[in-house]
CSV table of C-alpha atoms and ligand atoms in Angstrom, one decimal:
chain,number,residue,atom,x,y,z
A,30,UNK,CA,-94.9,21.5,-23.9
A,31,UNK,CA,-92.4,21.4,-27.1
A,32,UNK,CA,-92.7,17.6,-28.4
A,33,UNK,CA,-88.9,16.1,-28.9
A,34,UNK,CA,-88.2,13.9,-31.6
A,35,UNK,CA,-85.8,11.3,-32.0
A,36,UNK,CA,-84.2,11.9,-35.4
A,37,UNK,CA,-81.5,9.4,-36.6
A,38,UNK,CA,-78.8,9.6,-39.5
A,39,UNK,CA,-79.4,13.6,-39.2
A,40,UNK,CA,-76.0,14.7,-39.5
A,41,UNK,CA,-76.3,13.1,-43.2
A,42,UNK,CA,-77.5,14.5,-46.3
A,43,UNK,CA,-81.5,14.0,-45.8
A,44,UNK,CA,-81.5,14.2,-42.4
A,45,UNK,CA,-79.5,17.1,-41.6
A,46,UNK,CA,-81.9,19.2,-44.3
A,47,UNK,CA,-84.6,17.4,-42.5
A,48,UNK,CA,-83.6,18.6,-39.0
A,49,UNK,CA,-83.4,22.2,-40.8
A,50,UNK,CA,-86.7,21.9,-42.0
A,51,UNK,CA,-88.3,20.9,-39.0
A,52,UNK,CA,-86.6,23.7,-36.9
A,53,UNK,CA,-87.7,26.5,-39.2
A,54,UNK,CA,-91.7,24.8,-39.3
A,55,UNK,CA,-92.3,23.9,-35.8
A,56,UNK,CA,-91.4,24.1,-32.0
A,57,UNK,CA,-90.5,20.3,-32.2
A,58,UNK,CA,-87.1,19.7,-29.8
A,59,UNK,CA,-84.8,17.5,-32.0
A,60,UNK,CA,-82.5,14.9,-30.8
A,61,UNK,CA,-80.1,14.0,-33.2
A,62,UNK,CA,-78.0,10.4,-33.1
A,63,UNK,CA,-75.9,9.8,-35.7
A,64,UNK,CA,-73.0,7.8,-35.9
A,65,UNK,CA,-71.0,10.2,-38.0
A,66,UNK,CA,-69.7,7.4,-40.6
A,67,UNK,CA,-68.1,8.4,-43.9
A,68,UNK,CA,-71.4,10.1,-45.0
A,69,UNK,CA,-72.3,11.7,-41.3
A,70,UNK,CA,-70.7,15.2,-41.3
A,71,UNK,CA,-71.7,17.9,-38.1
A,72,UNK,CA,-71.0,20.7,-40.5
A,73,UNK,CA,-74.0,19.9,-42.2
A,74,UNK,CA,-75.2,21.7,-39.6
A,75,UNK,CA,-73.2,24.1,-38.5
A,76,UNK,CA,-76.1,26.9,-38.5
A,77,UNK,CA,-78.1,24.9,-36.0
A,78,UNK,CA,-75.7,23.8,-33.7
A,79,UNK,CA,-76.3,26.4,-31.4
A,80,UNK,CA,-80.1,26.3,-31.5
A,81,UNK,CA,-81.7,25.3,-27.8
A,82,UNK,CA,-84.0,23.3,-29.5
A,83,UNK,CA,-81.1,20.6,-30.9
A,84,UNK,CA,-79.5,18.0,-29.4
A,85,UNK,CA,-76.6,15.5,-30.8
A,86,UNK,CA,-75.8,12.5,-29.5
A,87,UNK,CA,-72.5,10.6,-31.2
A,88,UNK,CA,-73.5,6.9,-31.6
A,89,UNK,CA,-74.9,3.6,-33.4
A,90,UNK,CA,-79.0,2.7,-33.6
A,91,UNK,CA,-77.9,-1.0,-33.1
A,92,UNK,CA,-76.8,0.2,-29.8
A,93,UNK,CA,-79.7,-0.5,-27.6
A,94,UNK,CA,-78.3,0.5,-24.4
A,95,UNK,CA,-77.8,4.4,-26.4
A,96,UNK,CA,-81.2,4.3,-27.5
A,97,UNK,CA,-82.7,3.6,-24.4
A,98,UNK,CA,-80.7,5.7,-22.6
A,99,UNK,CA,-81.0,9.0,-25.0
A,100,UNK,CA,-85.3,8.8,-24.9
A,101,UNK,CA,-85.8,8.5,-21.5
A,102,UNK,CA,-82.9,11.3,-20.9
A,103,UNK,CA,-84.8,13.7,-23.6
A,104,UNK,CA,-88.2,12.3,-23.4
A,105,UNK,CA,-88.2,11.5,-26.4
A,106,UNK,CA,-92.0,11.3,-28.0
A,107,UNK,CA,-91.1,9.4,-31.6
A,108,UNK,CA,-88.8,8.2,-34.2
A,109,UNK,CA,-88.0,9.4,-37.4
A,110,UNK,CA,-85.3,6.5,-38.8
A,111,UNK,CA,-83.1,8.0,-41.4
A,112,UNK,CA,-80.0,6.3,-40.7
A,113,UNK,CA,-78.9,4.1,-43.5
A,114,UNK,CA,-75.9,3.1,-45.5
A,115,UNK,CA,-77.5,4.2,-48.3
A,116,UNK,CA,-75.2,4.1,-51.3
A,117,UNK,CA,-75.9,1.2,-53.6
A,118,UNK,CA,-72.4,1.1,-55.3
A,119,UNK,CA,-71.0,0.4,-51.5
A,120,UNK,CA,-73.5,-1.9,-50.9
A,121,UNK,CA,-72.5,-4.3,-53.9
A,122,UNK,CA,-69.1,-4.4,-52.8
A,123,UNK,CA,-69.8,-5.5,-48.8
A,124,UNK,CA,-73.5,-5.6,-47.6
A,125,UNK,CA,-72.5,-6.7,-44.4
A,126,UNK,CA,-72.8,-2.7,-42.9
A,127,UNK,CA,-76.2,-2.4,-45.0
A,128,UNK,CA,-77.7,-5.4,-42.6
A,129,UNK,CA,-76.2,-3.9,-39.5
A,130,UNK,CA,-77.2,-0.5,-40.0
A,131,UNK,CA,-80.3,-0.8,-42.1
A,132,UNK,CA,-82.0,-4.3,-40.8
A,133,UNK,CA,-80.1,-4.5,-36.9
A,134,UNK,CA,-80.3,-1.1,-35.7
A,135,UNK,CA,-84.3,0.0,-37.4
A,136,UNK,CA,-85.1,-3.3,-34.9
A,137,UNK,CA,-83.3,-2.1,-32.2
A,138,UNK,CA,-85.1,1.7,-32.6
A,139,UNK,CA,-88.6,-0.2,-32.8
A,140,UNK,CA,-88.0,-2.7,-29.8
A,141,UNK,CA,-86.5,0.8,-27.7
A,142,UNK,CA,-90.0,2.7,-29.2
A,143,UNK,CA,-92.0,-0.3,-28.3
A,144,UNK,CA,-90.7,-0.8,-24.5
A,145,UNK,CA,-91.1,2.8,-24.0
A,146,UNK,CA,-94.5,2.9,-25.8
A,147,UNK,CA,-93.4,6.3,-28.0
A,148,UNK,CA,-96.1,7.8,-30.0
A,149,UNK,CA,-94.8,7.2,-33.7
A,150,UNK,CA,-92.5,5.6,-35.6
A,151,UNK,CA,-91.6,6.4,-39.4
A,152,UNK,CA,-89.6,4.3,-41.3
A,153,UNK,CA,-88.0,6.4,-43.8
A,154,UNK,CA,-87.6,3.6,-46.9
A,155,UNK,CA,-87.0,4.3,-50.5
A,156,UNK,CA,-88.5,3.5,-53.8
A,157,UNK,CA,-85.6,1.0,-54.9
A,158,UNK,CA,-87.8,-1.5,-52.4
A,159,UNK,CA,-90.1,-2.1,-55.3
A,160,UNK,CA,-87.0,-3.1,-58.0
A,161,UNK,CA,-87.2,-1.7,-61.5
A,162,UNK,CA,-90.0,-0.8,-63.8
A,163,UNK,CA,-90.1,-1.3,-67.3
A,164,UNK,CA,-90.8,1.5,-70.3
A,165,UNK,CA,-94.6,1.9,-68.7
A,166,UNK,CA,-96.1,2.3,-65.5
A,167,UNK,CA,-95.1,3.5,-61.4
A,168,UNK,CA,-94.6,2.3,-58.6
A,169,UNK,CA,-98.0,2.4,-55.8
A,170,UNK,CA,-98.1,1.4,-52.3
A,171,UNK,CA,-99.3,-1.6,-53.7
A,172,UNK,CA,-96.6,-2.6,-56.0
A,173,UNK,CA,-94.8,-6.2,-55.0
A,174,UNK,CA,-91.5,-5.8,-52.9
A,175,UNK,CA,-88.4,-7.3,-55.2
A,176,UNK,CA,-85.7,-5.4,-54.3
A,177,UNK,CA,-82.3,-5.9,-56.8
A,178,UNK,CA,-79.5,-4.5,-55.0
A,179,UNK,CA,-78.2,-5.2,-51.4
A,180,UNK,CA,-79.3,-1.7,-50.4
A,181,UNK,CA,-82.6,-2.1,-51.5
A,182,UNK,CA,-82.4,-5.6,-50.0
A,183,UNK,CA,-81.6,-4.6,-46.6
A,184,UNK,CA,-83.9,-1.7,-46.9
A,185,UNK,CA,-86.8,-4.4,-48.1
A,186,UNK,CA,-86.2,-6.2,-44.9
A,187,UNK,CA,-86.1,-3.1,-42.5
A,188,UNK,CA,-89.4,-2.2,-44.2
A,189,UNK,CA,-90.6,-5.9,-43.7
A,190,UNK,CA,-90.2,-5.7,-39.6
A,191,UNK,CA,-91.6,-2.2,-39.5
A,192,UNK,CA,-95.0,-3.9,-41.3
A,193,UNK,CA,-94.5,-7.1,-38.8
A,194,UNK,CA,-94.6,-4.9,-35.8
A,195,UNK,CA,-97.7,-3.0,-36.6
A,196,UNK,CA,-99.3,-6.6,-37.5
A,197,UNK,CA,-98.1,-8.3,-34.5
A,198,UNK,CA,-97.8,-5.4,-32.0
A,199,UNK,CA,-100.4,-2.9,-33.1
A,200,UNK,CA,-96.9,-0.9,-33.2
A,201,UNK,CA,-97.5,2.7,-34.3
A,202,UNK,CA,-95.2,3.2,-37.1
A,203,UNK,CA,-95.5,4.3,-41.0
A,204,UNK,CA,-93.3,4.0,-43.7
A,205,UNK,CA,-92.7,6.4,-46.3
A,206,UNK,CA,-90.9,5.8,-49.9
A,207,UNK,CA,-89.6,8.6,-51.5
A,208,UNK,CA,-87.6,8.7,-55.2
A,209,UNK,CA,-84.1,9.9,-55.4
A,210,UNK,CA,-83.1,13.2,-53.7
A,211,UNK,CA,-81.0,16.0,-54.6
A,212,UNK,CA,-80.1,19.2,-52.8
A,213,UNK,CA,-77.7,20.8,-50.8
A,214,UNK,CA,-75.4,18.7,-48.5
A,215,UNK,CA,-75.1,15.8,-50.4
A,216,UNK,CA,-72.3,13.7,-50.3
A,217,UNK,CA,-70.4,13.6,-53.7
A,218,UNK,CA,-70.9,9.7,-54.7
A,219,UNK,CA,-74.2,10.1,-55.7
A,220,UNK,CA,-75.2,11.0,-59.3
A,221,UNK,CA,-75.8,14.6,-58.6
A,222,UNK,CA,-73.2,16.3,-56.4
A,223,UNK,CA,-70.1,14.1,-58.4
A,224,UNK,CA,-71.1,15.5,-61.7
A,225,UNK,CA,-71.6,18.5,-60.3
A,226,UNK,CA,-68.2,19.0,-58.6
A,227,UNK,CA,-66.5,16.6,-61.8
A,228,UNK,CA,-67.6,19.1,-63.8
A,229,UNK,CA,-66.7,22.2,-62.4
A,230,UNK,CA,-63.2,20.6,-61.7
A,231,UNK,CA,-63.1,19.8,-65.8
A,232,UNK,CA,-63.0,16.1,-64.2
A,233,UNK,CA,-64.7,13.5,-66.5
A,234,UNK,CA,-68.4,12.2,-65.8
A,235,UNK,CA,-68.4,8.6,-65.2
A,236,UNK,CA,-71.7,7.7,-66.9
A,237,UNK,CA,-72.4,3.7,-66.3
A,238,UNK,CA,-73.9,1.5,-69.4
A,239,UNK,CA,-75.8,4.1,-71.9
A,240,UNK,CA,-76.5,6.3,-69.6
A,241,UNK,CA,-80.3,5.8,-70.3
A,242,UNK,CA,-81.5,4.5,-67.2
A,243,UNK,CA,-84.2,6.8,-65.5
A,244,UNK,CA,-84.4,8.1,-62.0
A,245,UNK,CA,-87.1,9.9,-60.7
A,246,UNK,CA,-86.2,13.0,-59.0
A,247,UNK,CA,-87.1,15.0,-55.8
A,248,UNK,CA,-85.9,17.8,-54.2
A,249,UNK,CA,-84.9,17.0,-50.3
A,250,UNK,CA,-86.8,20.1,-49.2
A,251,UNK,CA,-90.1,18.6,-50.4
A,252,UNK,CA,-89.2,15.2,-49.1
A,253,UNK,CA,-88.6,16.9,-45.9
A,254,UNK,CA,-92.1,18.1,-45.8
A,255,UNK,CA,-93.4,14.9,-47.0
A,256,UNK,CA,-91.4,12.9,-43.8
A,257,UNK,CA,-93.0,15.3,-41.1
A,258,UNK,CA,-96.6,15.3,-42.4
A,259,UNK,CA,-96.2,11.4,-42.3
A,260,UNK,CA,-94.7,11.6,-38.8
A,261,UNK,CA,-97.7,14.4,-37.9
A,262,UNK,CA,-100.9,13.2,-39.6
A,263,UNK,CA,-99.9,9.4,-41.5
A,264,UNK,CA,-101.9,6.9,-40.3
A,265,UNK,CA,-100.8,4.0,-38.5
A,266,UNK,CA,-99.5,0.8,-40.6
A,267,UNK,CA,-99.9,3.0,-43.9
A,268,UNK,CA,-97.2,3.5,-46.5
A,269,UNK,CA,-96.5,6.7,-48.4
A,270,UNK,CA,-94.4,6.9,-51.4
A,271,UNK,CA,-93.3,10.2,-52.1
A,272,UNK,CA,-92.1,11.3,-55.7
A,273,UNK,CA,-92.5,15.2,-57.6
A,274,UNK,CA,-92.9,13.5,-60.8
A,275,UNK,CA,-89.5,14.6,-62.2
A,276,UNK,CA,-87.8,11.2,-64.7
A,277,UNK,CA,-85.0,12.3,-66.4
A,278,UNK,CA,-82.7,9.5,-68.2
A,279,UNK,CA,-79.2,10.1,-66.4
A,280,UNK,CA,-77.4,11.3,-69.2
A,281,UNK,CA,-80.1,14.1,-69.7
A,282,UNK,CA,-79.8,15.1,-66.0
A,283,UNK,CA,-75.5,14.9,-66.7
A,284,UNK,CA,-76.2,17.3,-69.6
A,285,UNK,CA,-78.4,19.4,-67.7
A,286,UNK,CA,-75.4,19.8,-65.1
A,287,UNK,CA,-72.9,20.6,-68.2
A,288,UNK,CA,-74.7,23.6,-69.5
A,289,UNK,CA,-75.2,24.6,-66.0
A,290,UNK,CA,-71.4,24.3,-65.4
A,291,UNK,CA,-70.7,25.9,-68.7
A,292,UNK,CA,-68.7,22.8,-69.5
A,293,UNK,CA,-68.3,20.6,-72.6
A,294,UNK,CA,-70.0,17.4,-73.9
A,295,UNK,CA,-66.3,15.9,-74.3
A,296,UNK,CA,-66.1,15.5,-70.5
A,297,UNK,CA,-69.0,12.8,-70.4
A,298,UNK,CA,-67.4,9.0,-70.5
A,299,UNK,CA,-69.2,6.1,-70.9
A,300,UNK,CA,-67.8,3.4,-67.9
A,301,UNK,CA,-68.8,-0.3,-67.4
A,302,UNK,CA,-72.2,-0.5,-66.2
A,303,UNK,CA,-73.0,-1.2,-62.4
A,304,UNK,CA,-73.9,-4.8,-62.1
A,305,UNK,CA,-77.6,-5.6,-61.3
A,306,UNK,CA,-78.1,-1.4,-62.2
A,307,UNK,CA,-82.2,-0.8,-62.3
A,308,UNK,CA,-83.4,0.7,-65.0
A,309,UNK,CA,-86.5,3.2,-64.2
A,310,UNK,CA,-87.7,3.8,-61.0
A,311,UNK,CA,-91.1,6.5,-61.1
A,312,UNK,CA,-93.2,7.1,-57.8
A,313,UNK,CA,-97.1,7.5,-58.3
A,314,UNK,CA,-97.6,9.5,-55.2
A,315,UNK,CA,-101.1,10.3,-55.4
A,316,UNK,CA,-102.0,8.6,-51.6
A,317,UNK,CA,-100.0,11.0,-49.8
A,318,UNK,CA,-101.2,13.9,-51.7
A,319,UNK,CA,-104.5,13.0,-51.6
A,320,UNK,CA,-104.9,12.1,-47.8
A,321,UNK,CA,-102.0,14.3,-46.8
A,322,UNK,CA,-102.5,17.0,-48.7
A,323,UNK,CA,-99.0,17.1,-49.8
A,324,UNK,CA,-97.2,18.5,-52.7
A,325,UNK,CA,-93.8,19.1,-53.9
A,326,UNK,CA,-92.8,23.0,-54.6
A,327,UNK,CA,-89.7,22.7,-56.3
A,328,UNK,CA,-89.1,21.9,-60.1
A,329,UNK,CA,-86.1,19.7,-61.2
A,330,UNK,CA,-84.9,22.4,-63.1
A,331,UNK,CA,-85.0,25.0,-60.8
A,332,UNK,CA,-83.6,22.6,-58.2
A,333,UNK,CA,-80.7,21.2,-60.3
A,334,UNK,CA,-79.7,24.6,-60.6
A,335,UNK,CA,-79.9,25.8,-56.7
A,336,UNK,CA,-78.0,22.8,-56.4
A,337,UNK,CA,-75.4,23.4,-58.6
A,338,UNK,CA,-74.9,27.0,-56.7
A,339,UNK,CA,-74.9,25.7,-53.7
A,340,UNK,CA,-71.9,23.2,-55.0
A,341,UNK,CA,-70.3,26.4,-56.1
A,342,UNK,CA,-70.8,28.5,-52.8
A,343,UNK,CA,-69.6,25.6,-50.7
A,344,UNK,CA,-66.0,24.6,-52.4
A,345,UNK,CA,-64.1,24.3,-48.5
A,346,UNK,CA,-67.6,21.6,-47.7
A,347,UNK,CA,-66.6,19.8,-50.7
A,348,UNK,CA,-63.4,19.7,-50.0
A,349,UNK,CA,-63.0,18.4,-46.7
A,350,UNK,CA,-66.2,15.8,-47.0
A,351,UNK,CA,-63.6,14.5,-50.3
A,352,UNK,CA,-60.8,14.0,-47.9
A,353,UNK,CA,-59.6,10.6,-46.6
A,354,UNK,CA,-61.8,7.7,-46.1
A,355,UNK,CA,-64.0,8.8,-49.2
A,356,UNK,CA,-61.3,9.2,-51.3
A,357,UNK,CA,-60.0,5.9,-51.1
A,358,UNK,CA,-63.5,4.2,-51.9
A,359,UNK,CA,-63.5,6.7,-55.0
A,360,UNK,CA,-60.6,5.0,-56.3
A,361,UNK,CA,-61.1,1.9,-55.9
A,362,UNK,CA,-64.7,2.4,-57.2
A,363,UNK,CA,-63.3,3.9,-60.2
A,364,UNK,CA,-60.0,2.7,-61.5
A,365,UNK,CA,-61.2,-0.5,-63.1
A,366,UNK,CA,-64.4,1.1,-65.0
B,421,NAD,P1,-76.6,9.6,-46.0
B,421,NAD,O1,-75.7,8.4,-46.4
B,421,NAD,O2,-76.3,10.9,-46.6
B,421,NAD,O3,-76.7,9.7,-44.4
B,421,NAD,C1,-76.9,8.6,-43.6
B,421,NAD,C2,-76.6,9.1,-42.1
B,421,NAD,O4,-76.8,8.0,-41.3
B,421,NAD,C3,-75.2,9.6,-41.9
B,421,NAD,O5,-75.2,10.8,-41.2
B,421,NAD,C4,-74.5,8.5,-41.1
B,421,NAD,O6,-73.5,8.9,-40.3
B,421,NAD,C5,-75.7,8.0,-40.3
B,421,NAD,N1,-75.6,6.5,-40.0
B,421,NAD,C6,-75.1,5.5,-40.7
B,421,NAD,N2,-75.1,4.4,-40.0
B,421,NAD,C7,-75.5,4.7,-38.8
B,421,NAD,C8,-75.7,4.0,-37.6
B,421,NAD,N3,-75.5,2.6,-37.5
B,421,NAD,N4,-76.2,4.6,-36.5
B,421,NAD,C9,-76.4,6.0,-36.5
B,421,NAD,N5,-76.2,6.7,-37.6
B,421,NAD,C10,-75.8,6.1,-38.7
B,421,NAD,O7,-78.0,9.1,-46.5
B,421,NAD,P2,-79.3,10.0,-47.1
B,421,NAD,O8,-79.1,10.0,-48.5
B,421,NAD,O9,-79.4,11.2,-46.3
B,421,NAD,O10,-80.5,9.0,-46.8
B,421,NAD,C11,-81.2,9.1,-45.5
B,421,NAD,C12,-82.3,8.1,-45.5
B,421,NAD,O11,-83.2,8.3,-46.6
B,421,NAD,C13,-81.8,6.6,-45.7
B,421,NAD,O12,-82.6,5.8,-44.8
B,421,NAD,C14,-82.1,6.3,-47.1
B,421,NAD,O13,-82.3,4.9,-47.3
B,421,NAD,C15,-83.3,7.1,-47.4
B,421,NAD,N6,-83.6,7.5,-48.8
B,421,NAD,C16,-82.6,8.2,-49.4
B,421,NAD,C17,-82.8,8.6,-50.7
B,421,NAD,C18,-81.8,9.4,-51.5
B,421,NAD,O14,-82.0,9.7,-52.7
B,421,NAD,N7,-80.6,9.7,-50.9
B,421,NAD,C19,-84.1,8.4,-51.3
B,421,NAD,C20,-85.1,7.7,-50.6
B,421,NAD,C21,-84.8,7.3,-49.3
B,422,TYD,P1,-77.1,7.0,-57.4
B,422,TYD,O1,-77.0,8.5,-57.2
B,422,TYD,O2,-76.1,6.1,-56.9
B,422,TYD,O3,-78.6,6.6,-56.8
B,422,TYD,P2,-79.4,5.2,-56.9
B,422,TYD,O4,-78.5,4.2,-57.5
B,422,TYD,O5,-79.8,4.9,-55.5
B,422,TYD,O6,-80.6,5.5,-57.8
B,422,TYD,O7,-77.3,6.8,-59.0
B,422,TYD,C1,-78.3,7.4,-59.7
B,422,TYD,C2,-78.2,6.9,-61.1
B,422,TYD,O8,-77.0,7.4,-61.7
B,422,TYD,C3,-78.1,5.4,-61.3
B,422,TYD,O9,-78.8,5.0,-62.4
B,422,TYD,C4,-76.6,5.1,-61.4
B,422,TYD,C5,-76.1,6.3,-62.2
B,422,TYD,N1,-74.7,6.7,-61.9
B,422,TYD,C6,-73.8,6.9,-62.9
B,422,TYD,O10,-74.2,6.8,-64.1
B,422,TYD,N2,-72.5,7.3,-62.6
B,422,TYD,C7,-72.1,7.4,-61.3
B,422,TYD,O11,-70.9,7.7,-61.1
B,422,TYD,C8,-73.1,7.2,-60.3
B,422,TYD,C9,-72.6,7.4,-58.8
B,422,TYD,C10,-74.4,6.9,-60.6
């Protein structure tokens, strides 16, 4: 029989491509709770909905009563945790929903996995858990936990009861750390998809400090791969980071998005710097290629610019994710930089 997986945070922008992916590469059943917060949108998967191999279930991972109830109901055979607040600008004005979501409810998924004695666990964490590198160097597996901002802080300590559980409990869970994602169905607060739409609106492109800080860049398709071959074939209590070796300083990857828009330089403004703001973050990911067999298939460029069309293609998406809730954090994100 079909194996059904608990996927959280699926309606956002990694999980929903995620779910996609998983559909389209295997017979997996997919249950899918998400608390549809400002960054949780159904429409992100409109194409699915109707598939009898997906499920949605409206609510939070802290709720353990939920939990509980929605893998015995399905039969649920793992975890895959990608719900997160996961915006580091919103995190440095309140953290308090970055330990509920991020610390609270990963404990409340792994104490619900451990009672029911599920197969697997992955932890889906992020690079930002290892802080910020200099000019030289990546971040391993091995690379000491120092997170900087309260996202990566919450993350840190999500990551930290995931390890404590496979020490203490034999728990059967991995982690994976992946570099920053771009692709379709991102929501526009994040680098990418607000210069994209900024610049095909003629808006200006808020670039913080010199605009020289460095992001290493991953297309979500190939993380999406990366997450199910850890789920599948990782090995319990191991960490995988996952990165396509793509650094670009951020105003190179704003000009990129320029001459893809066909708009001018004029349109790039320098804004007050975010306060704690990493500088580099790069991902050696040789472990997970190596003992994986993983790979990433997309190049940044070719990416950016399926990105960028996709942006284009999807105006009415943009339009109504920019609506409401998101548009008053965008202001008062923006009016005093
Ligand atoms: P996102 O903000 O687009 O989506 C998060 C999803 O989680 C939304 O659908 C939201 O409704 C849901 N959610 C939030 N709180 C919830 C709760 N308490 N209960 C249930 N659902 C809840 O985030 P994303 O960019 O898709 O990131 C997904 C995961 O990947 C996160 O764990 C993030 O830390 C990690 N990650 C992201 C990146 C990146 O570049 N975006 C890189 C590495 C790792
Ligand atoms: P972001 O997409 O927020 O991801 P993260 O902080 O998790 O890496 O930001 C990516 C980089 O882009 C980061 O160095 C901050 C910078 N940035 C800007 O310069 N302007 C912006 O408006 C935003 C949202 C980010």
């Amino acid at each position: 029989m079909a194996k059904t997986i608990l996927i959280t945070g699926g309606a956002g922008f990694i999980g929903s491509n995620f779910i996609r992916y998983i559909l389209n590469e295997s017979e997996a059943v997919v249950v899918n709770l998400d608390a549809l917060t400002y960054a949780g949108n159904l429409e992100n998967l409109a194409d699915i909905e109707q598939n009898p191999r997906y499920k949605f279930v409206h609510g939070r991972i802290e709720n353990r009563e939920l939990v509980l109830h929605v893998c015995k109901q399905f039969n649920v055979e793992g975890i895959i945790n990608f719900a997160a607040e996961s915006h580091v600008d919103r995190s440095i004005i309140d953290a308090q929903p970055f330990v509920d979501t991020n610390i609270t409810g990963t404990l409340v998924l792994m104490n619900v996995a451990r009672e029911l004695g599920l197969e697997k666990f992955v932890q889906v964490s992020t690079d930002e858990v290892y802080g910020s590198l200099g000019e030289q160097g990546e971040f391993t597996e091995d690379s000491q936990i120092a997170p900087n901002s309260p996202y990566s802080a919450a993350k840190s300590a999500a990551d930290g009861f995931v390890r404590s559980f496979v020490h203490t409990y034999n728990f059967p869970a991995v982690i994976t750390r992946c570099s920053n994602n771009y692709g379709a169905f991102q929501f526009p607060e994040k680098l990418i998809p607000l210069m994209i739409l900024n610049a095909l609106e003629g808006k200006q492109l808020p670039v913080y400090g010199d605009g020289k800080n460095i992001r290493d860049w991953i297309d979500v398709r190939d993380h999406s791969s990366a997450v199910w071959l850890a789920y599948n074939n990782g090995k319990n209590g191991e960490v995988y980071n996952i990165g396509a070796e793509s650094e670009r300083q951020n105003i190179e990857v704003v000009r990129a998005i320029l001459a893809l828009t066909g708009k001018r330089e004029e349109l790039i403004t320098y804004v007050k710097d975010r306060p704690g703001h990493d500088r580099r973050y790069a991902i050696d990911s040789t472990k997970i290629r190596q003992e994986l067999g993983w790979k990433p298939t997309v190049n940044f460029e070719d990416g950016l610019e399926q990105t960028v069309q996709w942006y284009r293609d999807n105006a009415e998406w943009c339009a109504r994710v920019r609506s409401g809730e998101y548009m008053k954090y965008y202001q008062k994100q923006y009016e005093f930089r």
